[in-house]
XYZ file of C-alpha atoms in Angstrom:
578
model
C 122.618 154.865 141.661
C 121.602 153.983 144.976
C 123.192 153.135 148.389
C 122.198 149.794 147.982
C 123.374 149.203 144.198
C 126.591 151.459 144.824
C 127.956 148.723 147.315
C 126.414 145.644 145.600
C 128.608 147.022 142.329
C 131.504 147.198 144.623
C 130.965 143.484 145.846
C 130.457 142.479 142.541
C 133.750 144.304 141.011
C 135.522 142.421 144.283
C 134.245 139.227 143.319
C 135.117 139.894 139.727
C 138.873 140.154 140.508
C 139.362 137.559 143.112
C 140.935 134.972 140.883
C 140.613 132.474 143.294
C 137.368 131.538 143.362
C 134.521 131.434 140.292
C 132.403 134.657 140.688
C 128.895 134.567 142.378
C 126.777 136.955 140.467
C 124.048 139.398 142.264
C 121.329 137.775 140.068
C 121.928 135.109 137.244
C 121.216 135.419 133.594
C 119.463 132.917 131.013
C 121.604 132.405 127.554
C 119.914 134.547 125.168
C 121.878 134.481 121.973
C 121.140 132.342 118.899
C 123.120 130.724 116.734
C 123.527 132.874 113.475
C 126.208 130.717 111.550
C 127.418 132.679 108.284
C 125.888 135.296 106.100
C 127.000 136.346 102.817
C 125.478 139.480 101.742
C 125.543 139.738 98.121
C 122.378 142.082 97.399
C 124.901 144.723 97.747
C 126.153 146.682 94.519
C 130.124 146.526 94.354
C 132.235 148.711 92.578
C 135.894 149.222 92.234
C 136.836 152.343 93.994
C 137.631 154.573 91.043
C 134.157 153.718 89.830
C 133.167 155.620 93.415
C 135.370 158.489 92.732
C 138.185 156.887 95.278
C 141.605 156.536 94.472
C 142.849 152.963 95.232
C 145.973 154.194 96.355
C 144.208 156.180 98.832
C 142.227 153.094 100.276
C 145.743 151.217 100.077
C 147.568 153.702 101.999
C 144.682 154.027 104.828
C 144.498 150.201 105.698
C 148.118 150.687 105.550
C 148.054 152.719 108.360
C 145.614 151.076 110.083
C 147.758 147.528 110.462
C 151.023 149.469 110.911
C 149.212 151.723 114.284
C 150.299 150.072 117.798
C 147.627 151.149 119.412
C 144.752 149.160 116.980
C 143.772 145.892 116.577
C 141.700 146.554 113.417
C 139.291 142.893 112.591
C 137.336 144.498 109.558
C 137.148 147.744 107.098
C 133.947 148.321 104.432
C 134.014 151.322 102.356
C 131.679 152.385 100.131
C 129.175 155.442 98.471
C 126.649 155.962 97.361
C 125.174 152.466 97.970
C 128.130 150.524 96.601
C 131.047 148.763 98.194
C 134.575 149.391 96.654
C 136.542 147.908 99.818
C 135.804 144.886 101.865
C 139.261 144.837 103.757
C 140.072 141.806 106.339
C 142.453 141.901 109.033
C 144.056 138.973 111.157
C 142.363 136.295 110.763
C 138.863 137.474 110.910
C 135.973 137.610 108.424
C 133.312 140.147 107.447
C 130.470 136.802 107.070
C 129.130 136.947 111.076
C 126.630 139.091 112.672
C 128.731 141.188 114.812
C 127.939 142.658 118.551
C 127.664 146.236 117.944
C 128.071 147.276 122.108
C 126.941 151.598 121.803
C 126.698 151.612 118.170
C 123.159 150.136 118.200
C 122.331 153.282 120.386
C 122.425 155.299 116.544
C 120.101 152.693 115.273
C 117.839 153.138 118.621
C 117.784 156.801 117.980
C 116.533 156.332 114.131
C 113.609 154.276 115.653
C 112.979 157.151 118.169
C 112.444 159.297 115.211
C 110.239 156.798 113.282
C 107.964 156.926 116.276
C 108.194 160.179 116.689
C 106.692 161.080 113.051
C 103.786 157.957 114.043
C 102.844 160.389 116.937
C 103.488 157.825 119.669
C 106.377 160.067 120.906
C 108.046 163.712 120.956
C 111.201 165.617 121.960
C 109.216 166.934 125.020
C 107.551 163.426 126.023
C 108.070 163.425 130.216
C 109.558 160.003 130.891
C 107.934 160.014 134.461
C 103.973 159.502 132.315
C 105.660 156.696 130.179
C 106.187 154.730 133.284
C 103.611 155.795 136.329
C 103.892 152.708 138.070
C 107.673 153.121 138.654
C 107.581 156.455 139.736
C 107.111 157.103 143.847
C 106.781 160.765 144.951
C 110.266 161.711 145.012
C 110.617 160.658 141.213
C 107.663 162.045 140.431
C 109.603 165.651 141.934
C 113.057 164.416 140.803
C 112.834 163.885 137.640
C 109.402 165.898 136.701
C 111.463 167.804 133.633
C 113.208 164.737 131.881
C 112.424 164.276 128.445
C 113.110 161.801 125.376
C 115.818 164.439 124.323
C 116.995 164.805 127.832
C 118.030 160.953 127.151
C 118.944 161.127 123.580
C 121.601 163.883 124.506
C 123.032 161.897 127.580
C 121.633 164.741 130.038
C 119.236 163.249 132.345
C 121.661 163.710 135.176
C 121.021 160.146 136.456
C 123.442 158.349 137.685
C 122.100 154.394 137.426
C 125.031 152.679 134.827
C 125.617 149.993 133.350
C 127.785 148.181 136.069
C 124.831 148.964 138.719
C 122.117 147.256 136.093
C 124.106 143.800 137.463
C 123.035 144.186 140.612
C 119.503 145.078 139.978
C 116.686 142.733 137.831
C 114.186 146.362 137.356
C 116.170 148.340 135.066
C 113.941 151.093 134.664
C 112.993 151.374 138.329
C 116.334 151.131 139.450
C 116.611 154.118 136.860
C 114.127 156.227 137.802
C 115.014 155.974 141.925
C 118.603 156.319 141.312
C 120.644 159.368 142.560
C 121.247 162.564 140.340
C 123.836 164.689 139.937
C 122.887 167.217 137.679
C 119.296 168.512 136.636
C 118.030 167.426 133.461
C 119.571 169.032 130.488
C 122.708 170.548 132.066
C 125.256 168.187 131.352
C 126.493 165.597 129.013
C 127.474 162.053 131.478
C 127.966 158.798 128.938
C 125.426 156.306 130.126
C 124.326 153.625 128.070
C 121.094 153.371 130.991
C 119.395 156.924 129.246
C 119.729 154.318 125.407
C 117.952 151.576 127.690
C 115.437 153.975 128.924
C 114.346 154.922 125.477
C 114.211 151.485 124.418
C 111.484 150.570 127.084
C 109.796 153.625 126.700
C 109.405 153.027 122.800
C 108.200 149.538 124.040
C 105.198 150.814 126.343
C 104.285 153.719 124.319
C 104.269 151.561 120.893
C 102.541 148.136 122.180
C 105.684 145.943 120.954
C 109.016 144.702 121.257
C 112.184 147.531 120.195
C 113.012 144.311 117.786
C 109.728 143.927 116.245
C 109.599 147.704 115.925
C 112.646 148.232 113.495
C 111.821 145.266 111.746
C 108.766 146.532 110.335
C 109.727 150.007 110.003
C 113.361 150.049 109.641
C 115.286 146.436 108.604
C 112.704 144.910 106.375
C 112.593 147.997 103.698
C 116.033 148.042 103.981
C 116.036 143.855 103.093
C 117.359 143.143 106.530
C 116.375 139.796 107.942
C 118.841 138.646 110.125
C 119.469 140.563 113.677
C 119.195 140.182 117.304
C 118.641 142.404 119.821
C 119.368 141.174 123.655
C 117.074 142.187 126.497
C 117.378 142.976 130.252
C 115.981 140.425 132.642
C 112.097 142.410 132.945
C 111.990 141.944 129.063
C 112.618 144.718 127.271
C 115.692 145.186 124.862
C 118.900 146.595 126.688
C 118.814 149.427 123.372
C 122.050 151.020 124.082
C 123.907 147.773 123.566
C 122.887 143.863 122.530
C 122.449 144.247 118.997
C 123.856 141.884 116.443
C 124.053 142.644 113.100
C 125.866 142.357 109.972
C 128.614 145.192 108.955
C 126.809 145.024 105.571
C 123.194 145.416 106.993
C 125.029 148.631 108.866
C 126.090 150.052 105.731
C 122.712 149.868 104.604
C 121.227 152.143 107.346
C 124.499 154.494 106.872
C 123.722 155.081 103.000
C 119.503 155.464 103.863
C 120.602 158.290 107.059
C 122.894 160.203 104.607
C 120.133 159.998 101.859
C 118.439 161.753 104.533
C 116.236 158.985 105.352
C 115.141 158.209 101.888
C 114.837 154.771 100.252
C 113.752 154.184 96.591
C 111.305 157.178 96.965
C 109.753 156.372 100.010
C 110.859 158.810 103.365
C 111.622 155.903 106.095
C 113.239 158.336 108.433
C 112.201 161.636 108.548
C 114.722 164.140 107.153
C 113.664 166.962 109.684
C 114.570 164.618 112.869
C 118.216 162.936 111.237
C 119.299 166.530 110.550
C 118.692 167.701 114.271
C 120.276 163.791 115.411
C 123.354 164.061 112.952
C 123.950 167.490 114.187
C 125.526 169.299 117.375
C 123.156 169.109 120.358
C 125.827 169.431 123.194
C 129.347 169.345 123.690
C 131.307 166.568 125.091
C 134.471 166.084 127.496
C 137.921 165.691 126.398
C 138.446 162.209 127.370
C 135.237 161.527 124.783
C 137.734 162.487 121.686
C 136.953 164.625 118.902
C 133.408 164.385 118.433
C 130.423 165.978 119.719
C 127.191 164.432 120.703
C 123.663 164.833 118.464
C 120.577 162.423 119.286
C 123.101 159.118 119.963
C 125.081 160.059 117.154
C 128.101 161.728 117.497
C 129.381 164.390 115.341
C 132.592 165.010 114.121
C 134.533 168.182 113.709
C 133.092 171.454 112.072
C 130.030 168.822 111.366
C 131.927 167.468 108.683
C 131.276 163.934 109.847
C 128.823 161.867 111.697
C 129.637 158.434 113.444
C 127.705 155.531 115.249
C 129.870 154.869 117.917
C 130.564 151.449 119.689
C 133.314 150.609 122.546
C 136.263 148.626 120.818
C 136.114 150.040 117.389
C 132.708 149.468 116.160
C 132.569 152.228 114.210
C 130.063 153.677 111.107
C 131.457 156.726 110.268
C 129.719 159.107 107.692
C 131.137 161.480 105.247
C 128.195 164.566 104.984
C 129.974 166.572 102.095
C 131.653 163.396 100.069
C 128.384 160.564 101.052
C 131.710 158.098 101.603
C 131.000 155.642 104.599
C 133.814 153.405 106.232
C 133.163 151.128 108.774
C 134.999 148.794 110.828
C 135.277 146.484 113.499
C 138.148 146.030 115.515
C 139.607 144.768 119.516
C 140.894 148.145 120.380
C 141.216 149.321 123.743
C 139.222 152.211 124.212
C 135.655 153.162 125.429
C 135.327 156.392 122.886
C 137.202 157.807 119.770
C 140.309 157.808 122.219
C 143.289 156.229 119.426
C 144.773 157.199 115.764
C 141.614 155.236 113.898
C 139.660 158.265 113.882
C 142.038 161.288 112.434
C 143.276 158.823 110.045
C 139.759 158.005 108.560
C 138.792 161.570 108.917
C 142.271 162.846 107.135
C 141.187 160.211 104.389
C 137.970 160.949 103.710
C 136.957 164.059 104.283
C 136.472 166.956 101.902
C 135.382 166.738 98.245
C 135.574 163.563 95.950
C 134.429 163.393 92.167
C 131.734 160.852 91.135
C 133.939 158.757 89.358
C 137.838 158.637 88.385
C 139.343 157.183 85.333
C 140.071 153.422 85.988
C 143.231 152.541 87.521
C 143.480 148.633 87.217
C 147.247 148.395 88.195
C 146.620 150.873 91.571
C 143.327 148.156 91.901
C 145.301 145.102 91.928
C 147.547 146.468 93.924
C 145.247 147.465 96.698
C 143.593 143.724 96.146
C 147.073 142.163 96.742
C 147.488 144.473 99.762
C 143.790 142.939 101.447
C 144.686 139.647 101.155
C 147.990 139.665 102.604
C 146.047 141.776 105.456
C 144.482 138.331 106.575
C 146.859 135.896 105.948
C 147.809 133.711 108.658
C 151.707 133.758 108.735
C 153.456 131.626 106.422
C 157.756 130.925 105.539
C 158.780 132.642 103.166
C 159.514 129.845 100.837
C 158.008 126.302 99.352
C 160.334 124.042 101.202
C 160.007 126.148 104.795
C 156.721 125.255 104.399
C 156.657 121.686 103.921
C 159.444 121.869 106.614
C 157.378 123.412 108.918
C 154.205 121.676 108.167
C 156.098 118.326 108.978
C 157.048 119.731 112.570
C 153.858 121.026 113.509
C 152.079 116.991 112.449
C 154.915 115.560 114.681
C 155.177 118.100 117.647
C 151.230 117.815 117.462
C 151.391 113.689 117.497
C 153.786 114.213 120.694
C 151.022 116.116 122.664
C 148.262 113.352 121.415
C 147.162 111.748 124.961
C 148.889 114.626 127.196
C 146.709 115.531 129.991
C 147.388 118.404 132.905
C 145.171 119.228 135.830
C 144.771 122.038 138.243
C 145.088 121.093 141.826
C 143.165 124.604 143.127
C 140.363 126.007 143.096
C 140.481 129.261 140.191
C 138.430 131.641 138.101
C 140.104 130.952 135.210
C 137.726 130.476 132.287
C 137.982 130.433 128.581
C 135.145 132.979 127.381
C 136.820 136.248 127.978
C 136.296 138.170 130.926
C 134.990 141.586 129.369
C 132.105 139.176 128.008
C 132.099 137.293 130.658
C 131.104 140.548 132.550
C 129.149 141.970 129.913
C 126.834 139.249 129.723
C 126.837 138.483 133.844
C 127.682 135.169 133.202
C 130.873 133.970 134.498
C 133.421 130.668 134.594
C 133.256 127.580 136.832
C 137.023 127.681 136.639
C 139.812 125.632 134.547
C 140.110 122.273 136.257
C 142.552 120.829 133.550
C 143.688 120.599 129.797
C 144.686 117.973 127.360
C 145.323 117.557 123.690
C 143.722 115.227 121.291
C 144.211 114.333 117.797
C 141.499 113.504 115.940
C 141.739 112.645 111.893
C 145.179 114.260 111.896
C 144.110 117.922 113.692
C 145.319 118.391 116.857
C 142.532 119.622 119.655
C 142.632 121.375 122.679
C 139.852 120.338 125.391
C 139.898 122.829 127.667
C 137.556 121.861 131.046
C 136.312 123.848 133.328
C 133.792 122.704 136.250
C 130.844 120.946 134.945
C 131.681 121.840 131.301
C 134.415 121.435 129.127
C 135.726 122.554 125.516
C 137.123 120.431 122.590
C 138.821 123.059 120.063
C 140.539 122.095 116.494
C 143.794 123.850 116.495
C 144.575 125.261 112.688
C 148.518 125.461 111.905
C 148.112 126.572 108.383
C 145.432 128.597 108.674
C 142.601 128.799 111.459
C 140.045 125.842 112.200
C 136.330 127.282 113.005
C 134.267 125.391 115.201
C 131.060 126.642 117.204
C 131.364 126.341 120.809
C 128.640 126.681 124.094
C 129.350 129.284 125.940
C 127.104 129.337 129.677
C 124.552 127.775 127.141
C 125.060 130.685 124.447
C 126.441 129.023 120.851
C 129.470 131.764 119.547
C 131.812 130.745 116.003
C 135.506 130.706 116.810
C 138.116 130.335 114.786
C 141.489 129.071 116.378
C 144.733 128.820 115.053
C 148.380 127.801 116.331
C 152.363 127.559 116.174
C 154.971 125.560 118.016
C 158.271 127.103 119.056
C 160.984 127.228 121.727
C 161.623 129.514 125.137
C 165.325 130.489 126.036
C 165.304 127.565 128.033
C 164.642 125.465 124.510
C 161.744 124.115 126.080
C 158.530 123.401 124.091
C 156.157 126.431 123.914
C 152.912 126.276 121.837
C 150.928 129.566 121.160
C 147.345 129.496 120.613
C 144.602 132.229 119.433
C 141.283 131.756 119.332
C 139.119 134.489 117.738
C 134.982 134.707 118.832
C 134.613 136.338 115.287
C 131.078 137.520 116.476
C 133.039 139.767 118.935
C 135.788 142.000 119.341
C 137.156 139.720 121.744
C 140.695 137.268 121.401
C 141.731 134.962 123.366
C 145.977 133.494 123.538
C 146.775 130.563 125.344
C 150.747 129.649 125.678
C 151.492 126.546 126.543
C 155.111 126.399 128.102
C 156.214 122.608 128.441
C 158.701 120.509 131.155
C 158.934 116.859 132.232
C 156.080 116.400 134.729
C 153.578 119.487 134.490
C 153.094 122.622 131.836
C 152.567 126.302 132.475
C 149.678 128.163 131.178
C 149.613 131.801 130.520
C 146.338 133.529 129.366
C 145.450 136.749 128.022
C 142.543 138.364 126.027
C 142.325 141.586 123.991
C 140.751 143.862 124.433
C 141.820 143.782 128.290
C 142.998 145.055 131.209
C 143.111 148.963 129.873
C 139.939 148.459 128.853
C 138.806 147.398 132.586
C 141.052 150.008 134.374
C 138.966 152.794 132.000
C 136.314 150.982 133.326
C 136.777 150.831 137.362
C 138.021 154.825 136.621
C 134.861 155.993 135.585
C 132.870 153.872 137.737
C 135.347 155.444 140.561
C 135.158 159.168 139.568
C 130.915 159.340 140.228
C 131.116 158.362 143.329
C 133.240 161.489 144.762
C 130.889 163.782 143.556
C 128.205 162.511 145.746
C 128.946 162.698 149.503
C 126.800 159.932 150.778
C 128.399 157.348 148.619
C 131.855 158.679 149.110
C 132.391 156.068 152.386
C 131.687 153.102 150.418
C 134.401 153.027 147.967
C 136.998 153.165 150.834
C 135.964 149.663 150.968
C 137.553 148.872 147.698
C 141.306 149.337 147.832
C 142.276 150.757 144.933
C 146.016 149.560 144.446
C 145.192 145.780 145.002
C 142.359 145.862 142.512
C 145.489 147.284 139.953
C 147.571 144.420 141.117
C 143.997 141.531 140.861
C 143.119 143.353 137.479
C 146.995 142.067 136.104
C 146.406 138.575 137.563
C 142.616 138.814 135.690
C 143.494 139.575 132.349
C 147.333 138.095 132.160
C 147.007 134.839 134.984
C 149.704 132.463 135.007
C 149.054 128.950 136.179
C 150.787 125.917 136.869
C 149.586 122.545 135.846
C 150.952 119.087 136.969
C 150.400 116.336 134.366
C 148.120 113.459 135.147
């Protein structure tokens, strides 16, 4: 954190929320991600859950409470022990057969390659990140930050203050990192920053004479039978480590059941057990607003040690069971940066304690819990045969009366499909929406959705959702998309569409409200604006405790980016038809 960065972050936050304009970034990004497509995992053993010593009513009653809690927005569940699967639980309309972005959770995996390197000799606890990187270090780093250590980074206590909304106004990452501002010594104080993760990552980069990727490939994924991953990197080349990764839900469970074998795998010590039981355990405590858990080596750790979880913003979560070896894990579009909703005490008040091997079979309480996951991802369907057909026939004729309709917008906007937290995320950001119109093509109705110099075609599902792959600012990402007609007080024509990035937490809903001569479009996107008002808070709070800096965020007026944040995340929009 710098003078320089400080007020290019607040420039770039401005820009962010003007939704009047597309946003200029501080430095542009190339697309990075591949297209994946689908992955079935089946070199996974599956059992049913009495066979894993789990009552089915207990799994029935947890997902239960998962879809009935208003504060979650749960996508996926996996539960298993013991290396076998006995729940594979989907919820609204999304699917467990993508890589998913993991956001902080990949910082657990980055901390299991610290400790492979670490047993190789290439690293240790005590390694001073100022002789990993000479040529970034002037004389006042060389002073500064003379004591900070891999663990120093691993425990969230370096005391620097460089973040991850600064690293978009700066192409150097670890330079930027090294000459940023402090606010504590090394060691004194635990301060969330996924910039310590990325730190680790490029020093296991220099000191091992490869890429982070190729790294747990050969020492971690492949003798786990993991082939598929990707890892993104900042802009100098190195992988961003505390967030980027993409990987399969099943490929996570993998790594789950090797840590609580204690690093073990068919005989063969992958991990060493001396480093996961010092990373899996207590190393400092955490703040209030942080939840529950403590912090290890980027792992956190539950209550009374009990538990262990790989954490990621959203609801990417791999939590671990020490005591029972039961892992659940689950994606989801909360709104929350830490273990800050009901997910957590109700997994923990499920799971923890003691559990037999096995229980007697139970195949009633089995197909019971089987009936429950499939009506967990149903699209919504009438109750009865004959509502159906009814409503099928509506939905082919109210579709055939939007064939041809075309609306424009007649300003200049930031509007943009690809949601804004990614948009942000990956610093790339909309042209703006210059119009809409609906197509149908071999009896499916499509939206194209056009923004400057690009423009969407999307198959709209009415029974259940229509996946297409769309281009993204160059980036390919598998959405599914699914809609339903119906009426406003004012019996005018409303349609309702969701479209899912199932690669992502993210969910976007488009209503279309219909008149005469033009249509109104309302947007929003979960997760949202909570999740960007936690955001602008924390950014916010650092900059108080440092005098020098305090002056520059009286330049950013605080009720008016509430009131720009609303229009951001829920915009309304009128569009006159051509």
């Amino acid at each position: 954190m710098t003078i320089s960065n400080v007020n290019k972050s607040i420039v770039l936050i401005t820009r962010l929320l003007d939704d009047k304009k597309p946003v200029k970034p501080i430095y542009t990004s190339s697309p990075q991600k591949p297209n994946f497509g689908f992955s079935e995992k089946k070199d996974i053993k599956r059992n049913t859950p009495e066979d894993c010593g789990i009552e089915s009513d207990r799994i029935a009653d947890f997902l239960t409470k998962l879809k009935g809690s208003r504060d979650l927005n749960m996508h996926s569940v996996l539960i298993g022990r013991n290396g076998a699967l006995c729940c594979e639980a989907v919820f609204n309309n999304h699917n467990l057969s993508t890589l998913k972005t993991t956001f902080s959770q990949c910082k657990s995996i980055l901390s299991l390659a610290v400790g492979i390197a670490i047993e190789k000799g290439l690293l240790t606890l005590d390694t001073k990140i100022i002789d990993i990187f000479p040529d970034d270090c002037n004389a006042i780093v060389r002073i500064k930050l003379k004591d900070l250590t891999v663990e120093h980074l691993l425990t969230m206590t370096s005391g620097v203050l460089f973040n991850e909304i600064e690293c978009m106004t700066e192409t150097n990452w670890v330079r930027g990192f090294l000459r940023s501002i402090t606010d504590n010594p090394p060691g004194k104080k635990f301060n969330y920053n996924s910039l310590n993760s990325y730190m680790l990552s490029a020093a296991l980069c220099k000191v091992s004479g490869t890429s982070l990727s190729n790294f747990v490939n050969e020492n971690l994924f492949a003798p786990l039978g993991i082939t598929q991953f990707y890892w993104e990197k900042c802009p100098c080349g190195f992988e961003k480590g505390g967030w980027g990764l993409y990987i399969s839900p099943y490929d996570m469970f993998k790594i789950a059941t090797l840590v609580l074998n204690d690093g073990v795998l068919n005989g063969k010590q992958i991990i060493p057990a001396d480093y996961l039981r010092l990373a899996c355990s207590k190393q400092i405590s955490t703040p209030a607003d942080c939840g529950d858990f403590d912090y290890g080596f980027h792992i956190w750790v539950g209550p009374n040690e009990e538990a262990f979880l790989f954490n990621g913003m959203f609801g990417q979560n791999v939590l671990c069971f020490k005591k029972s070896k039961i892992i659940v894990i689950s994606n989801a579009g909360n709104n929350e940066m830490f273990q800050q909703n009901t997910y957590y005490k109700t997994a923990l008040n499920a799971f923890s304690g003691s559990f037999p091997k096995k229980l007697p079979a139970n195949p009633l309480a089995n197909a019971r819990l089987n009936r429950l996951m499939r009506h967990l991802n149903e699209p919504f369907k009438p109750d009865c045969f004959i509502k159906r057909i009814y409503k099928n026939h509506q939905n082919k004729k109210q579709s055939l009366a939007l064939n041809g309709l075309s609306f424009q917008m007649n300003r200049e906007n930031s509007l943009g499909l690809f949601p804004v937290i990614l948009q942000a995320v990956q610093n790339n950001y909309s042209s703006g929406l210059k119009g809409i119109s609906f197509k149908v093509l071999n009896k499916t109705l499509n939206l194209v959705y056009e923004e400057a110099g690009c423009s969407y075609t999307i198959p709209v599902g009415f029974k259940e959702p229509l996946i297409s792959n769309q281009l993204f600012f160059g980036e390919p990402y598998l959405i599914n998309c699914i809609g339903r007609f119906s009426t406003n007080e004012d019996l005018k024509q409303i349609l309702v569409i969701d479209i899912n990035l199932l690669e992502t937490p993210c969910t976007k809903r488009l209503k279309f409200q219909f008149d005469d001569d033009f249509c109104v479009l309302f947007q929003s996107e979960n997760p949202g604006k909570p999740l960007l008002d936690l955001t602008l808070n924390s950014f916010k709070s650092n900059i108080p405790q440092i005098p020098i800096l305090a002056p520059l965020f009286d330049k950013f007026d605080e009720d008016l980016a509430g009131y720009k944040v609303e229009r951001l995340f829920s915009p309304k929009v009128v569009l006159k038809k051509k």
